[in-house]
C-alpha positions as protocol buffer text, in pm:
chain_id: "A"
residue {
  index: 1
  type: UNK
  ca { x: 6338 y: 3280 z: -5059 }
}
residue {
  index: 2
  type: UNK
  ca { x: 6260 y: 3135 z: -5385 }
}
residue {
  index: 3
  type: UNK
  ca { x: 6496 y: 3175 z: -5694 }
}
residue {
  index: 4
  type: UNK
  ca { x: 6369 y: 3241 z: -6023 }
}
residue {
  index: 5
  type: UNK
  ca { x: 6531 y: 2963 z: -6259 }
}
residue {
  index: 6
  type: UNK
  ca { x: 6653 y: 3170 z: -6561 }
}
residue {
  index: 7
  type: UNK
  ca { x: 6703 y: 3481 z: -6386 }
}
residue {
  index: 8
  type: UNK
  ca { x: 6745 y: 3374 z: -6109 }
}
residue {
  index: 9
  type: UNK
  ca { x: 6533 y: 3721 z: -5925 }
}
residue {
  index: 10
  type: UNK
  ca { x: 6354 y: 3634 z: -5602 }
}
residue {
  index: 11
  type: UNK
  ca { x: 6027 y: 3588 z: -5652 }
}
residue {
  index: 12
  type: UNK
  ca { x: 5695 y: 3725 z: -5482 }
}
residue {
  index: 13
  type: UNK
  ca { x: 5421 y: 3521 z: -5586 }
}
residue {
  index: 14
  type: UNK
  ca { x: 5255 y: 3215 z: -5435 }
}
residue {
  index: 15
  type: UNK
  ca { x: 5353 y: 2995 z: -5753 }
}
residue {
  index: 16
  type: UNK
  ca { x: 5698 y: 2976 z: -5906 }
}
residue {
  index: 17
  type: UNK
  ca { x: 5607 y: 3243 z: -6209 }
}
residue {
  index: 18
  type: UNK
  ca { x: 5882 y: 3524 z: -6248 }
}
residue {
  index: 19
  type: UNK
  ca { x: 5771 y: 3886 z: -6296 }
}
residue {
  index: 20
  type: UNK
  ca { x: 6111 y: 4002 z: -6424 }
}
residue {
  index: 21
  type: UNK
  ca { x: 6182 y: 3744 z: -6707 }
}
residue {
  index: 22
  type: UNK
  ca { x: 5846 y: 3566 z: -6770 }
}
residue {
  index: 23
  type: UNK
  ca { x: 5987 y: 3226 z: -6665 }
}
residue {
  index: 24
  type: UNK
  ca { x: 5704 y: 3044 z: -6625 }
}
residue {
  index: 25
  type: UNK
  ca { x: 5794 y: 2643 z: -6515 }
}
residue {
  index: 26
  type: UNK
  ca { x: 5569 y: 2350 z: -6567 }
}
residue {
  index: 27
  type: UNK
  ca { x: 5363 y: 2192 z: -6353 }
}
residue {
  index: 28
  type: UNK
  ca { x: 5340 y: 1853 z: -6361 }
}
residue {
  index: 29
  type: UNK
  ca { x: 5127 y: 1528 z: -6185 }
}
residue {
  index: 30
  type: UNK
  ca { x: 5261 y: 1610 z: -5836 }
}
residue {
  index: 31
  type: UNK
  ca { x: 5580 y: 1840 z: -5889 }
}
residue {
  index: 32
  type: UNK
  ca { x: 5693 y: 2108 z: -6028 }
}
residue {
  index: 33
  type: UNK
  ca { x: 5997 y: 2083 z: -6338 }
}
residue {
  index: 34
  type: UNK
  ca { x: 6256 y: 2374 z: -6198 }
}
residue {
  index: 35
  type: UNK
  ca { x: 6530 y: 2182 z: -6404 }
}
residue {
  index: 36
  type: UNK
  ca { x: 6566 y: 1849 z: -6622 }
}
residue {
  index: 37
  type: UNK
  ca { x: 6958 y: 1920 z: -6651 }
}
residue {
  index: 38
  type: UNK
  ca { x: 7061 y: 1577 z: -6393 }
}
residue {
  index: 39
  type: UNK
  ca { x: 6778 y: 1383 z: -6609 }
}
residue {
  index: 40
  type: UNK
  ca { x: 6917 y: 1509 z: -6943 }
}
residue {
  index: 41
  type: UNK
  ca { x: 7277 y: 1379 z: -6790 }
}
residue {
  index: 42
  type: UNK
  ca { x: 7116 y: 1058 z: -6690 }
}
residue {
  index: 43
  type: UNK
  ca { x: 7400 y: 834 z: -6899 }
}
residue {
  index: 44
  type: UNK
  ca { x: 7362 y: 462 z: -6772 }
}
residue {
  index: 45
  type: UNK
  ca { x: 7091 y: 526 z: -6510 }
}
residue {
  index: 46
  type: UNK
  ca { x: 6893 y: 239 z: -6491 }
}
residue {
  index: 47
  type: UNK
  ca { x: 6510 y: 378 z: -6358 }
}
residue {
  index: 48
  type: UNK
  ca { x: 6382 y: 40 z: -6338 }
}
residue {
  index: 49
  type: UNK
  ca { x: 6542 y: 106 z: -6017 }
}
residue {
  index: 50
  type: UNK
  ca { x: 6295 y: 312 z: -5850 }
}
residue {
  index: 51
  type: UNK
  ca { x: 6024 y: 48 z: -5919 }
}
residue {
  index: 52
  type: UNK
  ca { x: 6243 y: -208 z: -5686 }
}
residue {
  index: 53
  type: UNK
  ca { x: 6289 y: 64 z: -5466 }
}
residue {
  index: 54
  type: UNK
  ca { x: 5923 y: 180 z: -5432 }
}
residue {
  index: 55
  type: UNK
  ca { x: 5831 y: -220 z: -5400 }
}
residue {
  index: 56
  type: UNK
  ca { x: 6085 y: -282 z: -5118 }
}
residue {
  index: 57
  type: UNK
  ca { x: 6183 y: 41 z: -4931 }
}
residue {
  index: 58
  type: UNK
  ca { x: 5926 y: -40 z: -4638 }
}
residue {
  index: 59
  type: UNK
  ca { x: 5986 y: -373 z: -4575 }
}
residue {
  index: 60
  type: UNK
  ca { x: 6349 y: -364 z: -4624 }
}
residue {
  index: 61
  type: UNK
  ca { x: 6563 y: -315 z: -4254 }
}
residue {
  index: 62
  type: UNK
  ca { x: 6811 y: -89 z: -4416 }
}
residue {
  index: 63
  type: UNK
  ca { x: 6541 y: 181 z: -4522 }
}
residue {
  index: 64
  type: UNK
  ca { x: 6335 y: 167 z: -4194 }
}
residue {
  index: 65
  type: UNK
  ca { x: 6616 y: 153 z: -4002 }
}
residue {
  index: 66
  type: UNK
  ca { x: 6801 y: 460 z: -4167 }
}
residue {
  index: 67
  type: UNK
  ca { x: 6498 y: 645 z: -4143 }
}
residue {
  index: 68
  type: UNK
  ca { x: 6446 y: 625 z: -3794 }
}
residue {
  index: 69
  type: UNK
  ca { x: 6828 y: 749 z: -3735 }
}
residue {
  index: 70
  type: UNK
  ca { x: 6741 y: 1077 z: -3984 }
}
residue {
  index: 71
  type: UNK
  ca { x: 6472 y: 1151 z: -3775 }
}
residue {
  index: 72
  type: UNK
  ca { x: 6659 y: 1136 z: -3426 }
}
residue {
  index: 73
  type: UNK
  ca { x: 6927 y: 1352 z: -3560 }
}
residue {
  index: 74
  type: UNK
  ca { x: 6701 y: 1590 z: -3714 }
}
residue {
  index: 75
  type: UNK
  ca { x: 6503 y: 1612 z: -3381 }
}
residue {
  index: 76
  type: UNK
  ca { x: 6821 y: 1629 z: -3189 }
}
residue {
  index: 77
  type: UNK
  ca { x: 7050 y: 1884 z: -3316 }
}
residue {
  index: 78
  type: UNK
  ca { x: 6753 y: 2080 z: -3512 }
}
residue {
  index: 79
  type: UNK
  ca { x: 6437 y: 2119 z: -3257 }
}
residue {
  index: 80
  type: UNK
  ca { x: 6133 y: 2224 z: -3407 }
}
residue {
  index: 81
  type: UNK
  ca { x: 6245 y: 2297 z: -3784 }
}
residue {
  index: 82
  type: UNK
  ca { x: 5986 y: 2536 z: -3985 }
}
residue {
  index: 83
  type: UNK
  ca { x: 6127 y: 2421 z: -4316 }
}
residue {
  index: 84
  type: UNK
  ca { x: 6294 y: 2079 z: -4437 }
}
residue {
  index: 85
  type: UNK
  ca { x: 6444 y: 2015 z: -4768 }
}
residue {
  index: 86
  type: UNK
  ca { x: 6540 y: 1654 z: -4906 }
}
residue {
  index: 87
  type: UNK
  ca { x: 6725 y: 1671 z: -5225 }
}
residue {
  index: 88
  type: UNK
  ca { x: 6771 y: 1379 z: -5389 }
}
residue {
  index: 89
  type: UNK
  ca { x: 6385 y: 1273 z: -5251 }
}
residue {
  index: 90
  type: UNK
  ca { x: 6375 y: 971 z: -5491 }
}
residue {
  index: 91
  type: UNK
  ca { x: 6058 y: 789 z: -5460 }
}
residue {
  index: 92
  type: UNK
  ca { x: 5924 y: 971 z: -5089 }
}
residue {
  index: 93
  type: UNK
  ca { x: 6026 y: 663 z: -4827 }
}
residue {
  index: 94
  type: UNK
  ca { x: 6257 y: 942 z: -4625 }
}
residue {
  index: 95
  type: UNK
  ca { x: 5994 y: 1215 z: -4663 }
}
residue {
  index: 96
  type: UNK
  ca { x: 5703 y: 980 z: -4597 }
}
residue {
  index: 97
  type: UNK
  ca { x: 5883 y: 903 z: -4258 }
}
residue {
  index: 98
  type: UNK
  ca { x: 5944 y: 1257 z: -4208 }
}
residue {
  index: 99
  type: UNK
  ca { x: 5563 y: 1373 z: -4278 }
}
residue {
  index: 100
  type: UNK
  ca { x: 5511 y: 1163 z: -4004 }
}
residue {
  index: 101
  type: UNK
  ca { x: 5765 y: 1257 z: -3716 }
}
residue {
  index: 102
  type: UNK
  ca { x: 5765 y: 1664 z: -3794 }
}
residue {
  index: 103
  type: UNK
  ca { x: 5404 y: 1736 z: -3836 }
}
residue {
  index: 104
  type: UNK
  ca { x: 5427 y: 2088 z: -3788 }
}
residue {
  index: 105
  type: UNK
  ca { x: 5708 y: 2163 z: -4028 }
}
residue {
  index: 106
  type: UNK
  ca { x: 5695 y: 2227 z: -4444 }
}
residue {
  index: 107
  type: UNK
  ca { x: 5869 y: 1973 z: -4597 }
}
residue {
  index: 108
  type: UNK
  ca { x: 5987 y: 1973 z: -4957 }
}
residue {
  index: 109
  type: UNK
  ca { x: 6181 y: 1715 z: -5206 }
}
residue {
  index: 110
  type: UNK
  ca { x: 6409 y: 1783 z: -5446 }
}
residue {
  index: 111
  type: UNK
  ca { x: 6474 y: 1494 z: -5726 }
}
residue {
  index: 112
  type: UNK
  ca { x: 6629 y: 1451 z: -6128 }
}
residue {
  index: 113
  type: UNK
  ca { x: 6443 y: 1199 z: -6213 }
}
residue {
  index: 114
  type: UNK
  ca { x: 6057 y: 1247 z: -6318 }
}
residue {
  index: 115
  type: UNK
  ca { x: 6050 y: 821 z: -6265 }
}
residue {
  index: 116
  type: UNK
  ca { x: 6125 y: 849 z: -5869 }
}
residue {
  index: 117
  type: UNK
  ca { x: 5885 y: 1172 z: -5885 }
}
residue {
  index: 118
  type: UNK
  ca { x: 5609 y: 997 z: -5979 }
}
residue {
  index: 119
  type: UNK
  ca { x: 5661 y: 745 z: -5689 }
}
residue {
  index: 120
  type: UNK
  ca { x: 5669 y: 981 z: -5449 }
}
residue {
  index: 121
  type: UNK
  ca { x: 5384 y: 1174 z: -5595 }
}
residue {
  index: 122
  type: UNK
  ca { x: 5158 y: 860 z: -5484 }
}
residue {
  index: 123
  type: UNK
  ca { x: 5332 y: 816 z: -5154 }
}
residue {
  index: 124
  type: UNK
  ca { x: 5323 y: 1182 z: -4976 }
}
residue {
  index: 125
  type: UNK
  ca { x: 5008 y: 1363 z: -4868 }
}
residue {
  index: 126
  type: UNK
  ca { x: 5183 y: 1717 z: -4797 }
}
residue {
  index: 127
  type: UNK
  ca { x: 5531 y: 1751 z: -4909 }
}
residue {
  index: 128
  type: UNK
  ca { x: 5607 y: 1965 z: -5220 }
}
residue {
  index: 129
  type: UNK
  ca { x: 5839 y: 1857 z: -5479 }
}
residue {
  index: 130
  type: UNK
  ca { x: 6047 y: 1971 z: -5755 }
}
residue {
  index: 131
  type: UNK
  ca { x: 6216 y: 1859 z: -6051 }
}
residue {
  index: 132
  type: UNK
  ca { x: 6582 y: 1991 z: -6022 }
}
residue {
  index: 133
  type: UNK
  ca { x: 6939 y: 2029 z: -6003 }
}
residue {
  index: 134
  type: UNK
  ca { x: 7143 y: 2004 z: -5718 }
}
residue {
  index: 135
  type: UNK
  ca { x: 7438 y: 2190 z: -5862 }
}
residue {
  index: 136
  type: UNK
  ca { x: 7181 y: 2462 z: -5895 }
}
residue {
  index: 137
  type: UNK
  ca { x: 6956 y: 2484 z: -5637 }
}
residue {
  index: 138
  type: UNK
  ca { x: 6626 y: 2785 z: -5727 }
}
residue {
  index: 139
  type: UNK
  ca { x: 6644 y: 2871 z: -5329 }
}
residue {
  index: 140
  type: UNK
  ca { x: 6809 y: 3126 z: -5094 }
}
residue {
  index: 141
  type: UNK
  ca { x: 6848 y: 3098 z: -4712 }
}
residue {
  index: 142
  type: UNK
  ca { x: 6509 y: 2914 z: -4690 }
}
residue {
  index: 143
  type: UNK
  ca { x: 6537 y: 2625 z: -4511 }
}
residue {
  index: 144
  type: UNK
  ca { x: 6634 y: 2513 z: -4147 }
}
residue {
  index: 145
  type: UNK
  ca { x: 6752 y: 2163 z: -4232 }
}
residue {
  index: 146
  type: UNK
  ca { x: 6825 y: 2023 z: -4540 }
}
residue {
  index: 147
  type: UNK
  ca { x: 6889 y: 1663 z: -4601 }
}
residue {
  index: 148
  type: UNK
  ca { x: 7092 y: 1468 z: -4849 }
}
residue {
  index: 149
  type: UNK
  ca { x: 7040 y: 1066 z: -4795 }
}
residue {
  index: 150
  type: UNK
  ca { x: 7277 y: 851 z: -4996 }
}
residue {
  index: 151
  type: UNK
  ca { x: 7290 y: 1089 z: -5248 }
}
residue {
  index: 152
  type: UNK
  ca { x: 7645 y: 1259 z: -5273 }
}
residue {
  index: 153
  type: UNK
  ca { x: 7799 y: 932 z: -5406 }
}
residue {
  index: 154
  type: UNK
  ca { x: 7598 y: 1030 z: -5734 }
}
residue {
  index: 155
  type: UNK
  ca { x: 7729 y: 1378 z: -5770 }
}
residue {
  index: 156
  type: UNK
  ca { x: 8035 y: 1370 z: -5974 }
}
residue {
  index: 157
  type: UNK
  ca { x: 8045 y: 1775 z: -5825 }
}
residue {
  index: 158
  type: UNK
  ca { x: 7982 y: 1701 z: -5468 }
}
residue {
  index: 159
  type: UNK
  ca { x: 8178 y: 2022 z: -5327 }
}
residue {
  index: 160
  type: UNK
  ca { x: 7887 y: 2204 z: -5580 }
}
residue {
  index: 161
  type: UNK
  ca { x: 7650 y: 2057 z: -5413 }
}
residue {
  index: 162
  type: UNK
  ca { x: 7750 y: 2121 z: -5089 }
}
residue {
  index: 163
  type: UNK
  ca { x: 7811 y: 2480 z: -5152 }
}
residue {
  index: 164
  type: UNK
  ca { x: 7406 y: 2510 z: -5239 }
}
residue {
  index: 165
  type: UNK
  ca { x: 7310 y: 2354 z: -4931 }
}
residue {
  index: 166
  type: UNK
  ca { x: 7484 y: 2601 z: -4708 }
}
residue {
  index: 167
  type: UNK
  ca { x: 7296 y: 2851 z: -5009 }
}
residue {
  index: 168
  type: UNK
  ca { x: 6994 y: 2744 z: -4954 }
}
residue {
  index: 169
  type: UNK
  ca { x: 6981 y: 2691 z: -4574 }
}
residue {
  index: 170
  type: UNK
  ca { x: 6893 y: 2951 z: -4269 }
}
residue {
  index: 171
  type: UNK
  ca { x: 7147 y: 3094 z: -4079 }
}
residue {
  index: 172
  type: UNK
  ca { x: 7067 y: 2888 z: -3761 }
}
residue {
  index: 173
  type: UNK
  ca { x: 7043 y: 2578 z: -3993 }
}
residue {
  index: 174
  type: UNK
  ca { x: 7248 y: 2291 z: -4116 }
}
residue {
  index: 175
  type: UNK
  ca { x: 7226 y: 1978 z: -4311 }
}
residue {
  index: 176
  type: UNK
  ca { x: 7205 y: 1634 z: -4223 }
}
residue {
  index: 177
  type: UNK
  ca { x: 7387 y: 1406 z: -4458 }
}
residue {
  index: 178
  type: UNK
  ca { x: 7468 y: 950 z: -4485 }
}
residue {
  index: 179
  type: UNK
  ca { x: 7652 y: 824 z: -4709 }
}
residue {
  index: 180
  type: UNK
  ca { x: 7816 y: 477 z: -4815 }
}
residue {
  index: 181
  type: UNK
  ca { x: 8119 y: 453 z: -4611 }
}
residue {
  index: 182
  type: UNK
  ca { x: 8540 y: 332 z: -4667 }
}
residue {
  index: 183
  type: UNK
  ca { x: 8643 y: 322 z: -5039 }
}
residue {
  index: 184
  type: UNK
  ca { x: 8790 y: -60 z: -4978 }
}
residue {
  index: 185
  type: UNK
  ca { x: 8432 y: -164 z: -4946 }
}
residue {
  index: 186
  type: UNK
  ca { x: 8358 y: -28 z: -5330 }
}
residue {
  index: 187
  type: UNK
  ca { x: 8205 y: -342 z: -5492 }
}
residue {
  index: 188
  type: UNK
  ca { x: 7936 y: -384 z: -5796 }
}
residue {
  index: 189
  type: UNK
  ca { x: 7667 y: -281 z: -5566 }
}
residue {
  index: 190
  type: UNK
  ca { x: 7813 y: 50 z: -5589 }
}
residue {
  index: 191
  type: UNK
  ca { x: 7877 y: 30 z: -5984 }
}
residue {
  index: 192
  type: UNK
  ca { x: 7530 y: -87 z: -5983 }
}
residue {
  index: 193
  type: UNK
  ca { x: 7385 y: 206 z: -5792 }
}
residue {
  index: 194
  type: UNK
  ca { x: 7568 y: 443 z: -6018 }
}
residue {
  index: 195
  type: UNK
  ca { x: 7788 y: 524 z: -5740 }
}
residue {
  index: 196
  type: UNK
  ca { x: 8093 y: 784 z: -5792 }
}
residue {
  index: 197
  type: UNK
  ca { x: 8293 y: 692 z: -5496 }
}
residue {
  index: 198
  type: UNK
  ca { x: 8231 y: 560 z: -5140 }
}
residue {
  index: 199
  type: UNK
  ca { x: 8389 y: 839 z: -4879 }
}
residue {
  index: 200
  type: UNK
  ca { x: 8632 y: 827 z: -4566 }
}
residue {
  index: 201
  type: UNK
  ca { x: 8481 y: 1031 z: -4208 }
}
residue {
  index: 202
  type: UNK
  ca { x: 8804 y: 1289 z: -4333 }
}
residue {
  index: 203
  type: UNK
  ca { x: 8720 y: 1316 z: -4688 }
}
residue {
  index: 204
  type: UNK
  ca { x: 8355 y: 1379 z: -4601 }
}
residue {
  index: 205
  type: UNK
  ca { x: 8417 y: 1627 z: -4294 }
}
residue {
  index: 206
  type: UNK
  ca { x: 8652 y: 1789 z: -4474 }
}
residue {
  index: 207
  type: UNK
  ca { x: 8461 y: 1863 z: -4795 }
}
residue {
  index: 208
  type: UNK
  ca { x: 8160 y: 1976 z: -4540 }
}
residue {
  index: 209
  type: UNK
  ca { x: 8389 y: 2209 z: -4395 }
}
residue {
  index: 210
  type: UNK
  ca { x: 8533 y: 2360 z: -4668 }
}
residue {
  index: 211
  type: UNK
  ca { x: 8117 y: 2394 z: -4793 }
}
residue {
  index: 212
  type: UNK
  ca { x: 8087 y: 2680 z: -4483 }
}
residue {
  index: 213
  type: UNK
  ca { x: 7952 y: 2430 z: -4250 }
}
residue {
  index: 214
  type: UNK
  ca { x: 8081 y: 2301 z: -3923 }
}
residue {
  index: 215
  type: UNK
  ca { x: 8046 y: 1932 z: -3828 }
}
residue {
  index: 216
  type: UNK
  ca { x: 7835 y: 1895 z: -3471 }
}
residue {
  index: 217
  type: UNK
  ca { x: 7838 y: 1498 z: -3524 }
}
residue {
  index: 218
  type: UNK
  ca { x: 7950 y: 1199 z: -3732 }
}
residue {
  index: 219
  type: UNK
  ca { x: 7924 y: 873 z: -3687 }
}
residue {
  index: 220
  type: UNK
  ca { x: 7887 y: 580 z: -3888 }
}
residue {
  index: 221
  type: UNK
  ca { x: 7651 y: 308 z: -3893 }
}
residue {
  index: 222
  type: UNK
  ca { x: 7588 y: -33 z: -4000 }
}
residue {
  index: 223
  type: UNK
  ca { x: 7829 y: -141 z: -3802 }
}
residue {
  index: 224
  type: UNK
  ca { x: 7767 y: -453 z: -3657 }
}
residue {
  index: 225
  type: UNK
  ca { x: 7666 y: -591 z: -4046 }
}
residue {
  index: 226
  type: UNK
  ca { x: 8022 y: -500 z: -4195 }
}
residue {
  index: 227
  type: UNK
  ca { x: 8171 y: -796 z: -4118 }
}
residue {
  index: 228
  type: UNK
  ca { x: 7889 y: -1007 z: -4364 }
}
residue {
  index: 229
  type: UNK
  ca { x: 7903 y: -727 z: -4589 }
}
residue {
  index: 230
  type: UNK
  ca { x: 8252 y: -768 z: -4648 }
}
residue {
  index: 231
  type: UNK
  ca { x: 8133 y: -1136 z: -4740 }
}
residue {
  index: 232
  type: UNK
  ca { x: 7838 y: -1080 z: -4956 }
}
residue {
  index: 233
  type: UNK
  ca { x: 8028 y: -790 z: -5166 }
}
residue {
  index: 234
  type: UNK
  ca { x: 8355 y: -1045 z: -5164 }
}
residue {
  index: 235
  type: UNK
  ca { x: 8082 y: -1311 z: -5275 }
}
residue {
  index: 236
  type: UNK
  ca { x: 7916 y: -1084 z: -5529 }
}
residue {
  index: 237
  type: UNK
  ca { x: 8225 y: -1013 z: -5708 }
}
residue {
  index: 238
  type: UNK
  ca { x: 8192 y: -1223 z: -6033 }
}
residue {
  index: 239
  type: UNK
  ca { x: 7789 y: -1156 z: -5964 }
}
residue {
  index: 240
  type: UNK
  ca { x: 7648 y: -972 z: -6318 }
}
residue {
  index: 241
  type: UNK
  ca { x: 7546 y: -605 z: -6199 }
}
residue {
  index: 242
  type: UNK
  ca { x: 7207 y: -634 z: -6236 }
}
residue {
  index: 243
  type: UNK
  ca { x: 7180 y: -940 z: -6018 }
}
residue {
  index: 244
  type: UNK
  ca { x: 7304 y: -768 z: -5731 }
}
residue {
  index: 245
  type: UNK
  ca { x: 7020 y: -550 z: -5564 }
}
residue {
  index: 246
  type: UNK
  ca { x: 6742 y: -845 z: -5642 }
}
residue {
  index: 247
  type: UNK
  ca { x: 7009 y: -1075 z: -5414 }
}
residue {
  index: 248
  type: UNK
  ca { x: 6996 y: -806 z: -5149 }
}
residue {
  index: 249
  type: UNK
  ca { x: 6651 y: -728 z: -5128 }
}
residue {
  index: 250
  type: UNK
  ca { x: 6566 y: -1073 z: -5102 }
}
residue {
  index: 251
  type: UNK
  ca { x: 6638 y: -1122 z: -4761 }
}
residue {
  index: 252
  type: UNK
  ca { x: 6412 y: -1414 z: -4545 }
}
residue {
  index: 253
  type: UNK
  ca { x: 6196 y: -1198 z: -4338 }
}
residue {
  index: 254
  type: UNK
  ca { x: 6394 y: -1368 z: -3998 }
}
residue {
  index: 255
  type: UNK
  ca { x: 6665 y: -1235 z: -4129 }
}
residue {
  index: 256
  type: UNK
  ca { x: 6587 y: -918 z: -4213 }
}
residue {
  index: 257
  type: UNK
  ca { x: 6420 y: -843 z: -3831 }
}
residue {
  index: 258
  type: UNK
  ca { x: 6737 y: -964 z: -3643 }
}
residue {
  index: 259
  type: UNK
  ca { x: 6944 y: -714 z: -3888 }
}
residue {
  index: 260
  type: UNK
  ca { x: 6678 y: -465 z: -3798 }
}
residue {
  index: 261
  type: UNK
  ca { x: 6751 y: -546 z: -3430 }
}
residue {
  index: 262
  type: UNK
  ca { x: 7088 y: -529 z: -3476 }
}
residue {
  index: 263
  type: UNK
  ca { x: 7072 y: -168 z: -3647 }
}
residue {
  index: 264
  type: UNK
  ca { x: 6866 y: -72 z: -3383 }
}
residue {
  index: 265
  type: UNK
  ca { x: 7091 y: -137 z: -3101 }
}
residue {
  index: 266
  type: UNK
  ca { x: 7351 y: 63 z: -3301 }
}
residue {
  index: 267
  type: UNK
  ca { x: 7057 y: 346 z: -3318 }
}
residue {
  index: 268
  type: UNK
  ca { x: 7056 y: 362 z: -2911 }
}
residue {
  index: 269
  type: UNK
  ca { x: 7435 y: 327 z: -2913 }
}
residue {
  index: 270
  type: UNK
  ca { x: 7473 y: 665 z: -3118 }
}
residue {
  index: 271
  type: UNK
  ca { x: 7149 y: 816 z: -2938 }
}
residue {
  index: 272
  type: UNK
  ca { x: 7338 y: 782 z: -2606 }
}
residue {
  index: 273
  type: UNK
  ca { x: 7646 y: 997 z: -2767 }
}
residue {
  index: 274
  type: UNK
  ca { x: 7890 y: 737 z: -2896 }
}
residue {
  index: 275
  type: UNK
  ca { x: 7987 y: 774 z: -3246 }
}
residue {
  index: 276
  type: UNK
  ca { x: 8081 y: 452 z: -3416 }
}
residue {
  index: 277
  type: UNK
  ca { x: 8439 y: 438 z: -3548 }
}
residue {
  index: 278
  type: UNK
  ca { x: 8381 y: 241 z: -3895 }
}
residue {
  index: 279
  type: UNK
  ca { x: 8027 y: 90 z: -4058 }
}
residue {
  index: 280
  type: UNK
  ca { x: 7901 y: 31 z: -4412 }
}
residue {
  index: 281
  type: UNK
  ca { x: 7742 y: 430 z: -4399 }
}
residue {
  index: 282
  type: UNK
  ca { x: 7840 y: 719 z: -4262 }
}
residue {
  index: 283
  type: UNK
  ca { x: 7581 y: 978 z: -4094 }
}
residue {
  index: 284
  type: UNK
  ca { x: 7704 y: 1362 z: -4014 }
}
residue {
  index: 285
  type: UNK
  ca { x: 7532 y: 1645 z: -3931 }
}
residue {
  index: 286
  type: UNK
  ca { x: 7666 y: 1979 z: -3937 }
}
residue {
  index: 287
  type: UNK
  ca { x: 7531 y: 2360 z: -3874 }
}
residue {
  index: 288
  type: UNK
  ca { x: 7562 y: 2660 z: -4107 }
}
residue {
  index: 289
  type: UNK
  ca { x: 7902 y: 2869 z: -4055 }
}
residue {
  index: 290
  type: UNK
  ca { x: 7883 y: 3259 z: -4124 }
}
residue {
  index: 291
  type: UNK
  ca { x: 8179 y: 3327 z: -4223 }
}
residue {
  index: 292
  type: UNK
  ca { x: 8288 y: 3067 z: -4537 }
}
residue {
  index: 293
  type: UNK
  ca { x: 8705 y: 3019 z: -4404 }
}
């Protein structure tokens, strides 16, 4: 159900207007404003960002390849979801590749920033999308699978957050999480990301846990690139910050199909049940607990 976002009533209507308090939230080009709290907290946030992304996403190996893995394990440990949730949307790359693979299912994004908003706004044909918080998500047992994509690192409260997923999703649901992987490999790609920290498999699995959920599969990923990732971040470490993503998109396009290759032999590696011991990212999937231990 749908959470009112002062009073936080369910509502009844088709639109996001609250009988009880009057709460009426703007609409704007392409989403709906439930909350500008995370854009009001902004700090440093650099949304030229989103531009890069928006230019790059879909011809960068990473993104493609990342996208194809949140499909699989949506498809494989959630069959035939009604309702899927992205928070943390940013400019629509994941959602656009989910539009695609679940055609039957409702799909919503959840983002701060109005900047990566209007991005996606121009990329998605069908997905809703809001303007919110995660710490406070306007939702109640709605959704069978909601998805969090390299956004945790971000959330200086990332227990909160965690706690309204298992909120805001179905009884016979779960979430699907990745996130950058091993702390030693924090580097000014993550200080330029606006990264809070990088996690361990425990630290994750443990905080997902504690959340009410319980962990059906983790693995990481990017495995078979750590070893020149180790190089490029040693490399990049008297790089200035904002050098660092144009050096890492700009990858010869040779290059960046034999890392895609690479990924995607990782990809049928996990498919066929192994779960990769260390990698640059960490993926983990877990279903909804009952009872909160």
């Amino acid at each position: 159900m749908r959470l009112c976002t002062k009073c936080r009533v369910p509502l009844t209507g088709d639109d996001w207007s609250c009988a009880s308090c009057g709460a009426r939230p703007p609409v704007r080009d392409g989403w709906v404003e439930l909350s500008t709290a995370l854009d009001d907290e902004r700090g440093g946030f650099e949304v030229s960002g989103f531009s890069e992304l928006f230019e790059h996403e879909a011809s960068h190996f990473w993104f493609r390849s990342r996208n194809r893995l949140i499909a699989w394990a949506i498809r494989r440990y959630f069959p035939r979801p009604r309702r899927i949730f992205e928070i943390g949307c940013g400019t629509g790359f994941v959602l656009s590749h989910l539009e695609r693979s679940f055609s039957d299912a409702e799909l919503s994004g959840g983002e701060a920033y109005p900047e990566a908003l209007a991005f996606a706004a121009t990329r998605l044909r069908r997905a809703r999308l809001y303007q919110l918080d995660v710490r406070a998500l306007p939702f109640e047992d709605e959704f069978d699978v909601v998805g969090a994509f390299d956004v945790l690192e971000h959330v200086p409260e990332d227990e909160t957050a965690l706690a309204e997923m298992r909120r805001v999703t179905r009884a016979t649901g779960g979430v699907v999480l990745t996130v950058p992987q091993h702390p030693w490999l924090w580097s000014r790609s993550d200080e330029s990301a606006h990264h809070v920290r990088r996690y361990t498999r425990a630290d994750l699995v443990a905080k997902v846990q504690r959340a009410g959920f319980d962990v059906v599969r983790c693995s990481s990923f990017v495995t078979s690139l750590l070893p020149p990732m180790i190089v490029s971040r040693w490399m990049a470490r008297r790089e200035p910050k904002e050098h660092v993503a144009d050096r890492e998109f700009a990858l010869p396009r040779a290059l960046d199909a034999a890392f895609g290759a690479m990924l995607g032999a990782e990809r049928a590696a996990i498919r066929a049940g192994l779960s990769l011991p260390v990698g640059g990212s960490l993926l983990l999937v877990a279903r909804r607990r009952e009872e909160v231990r």
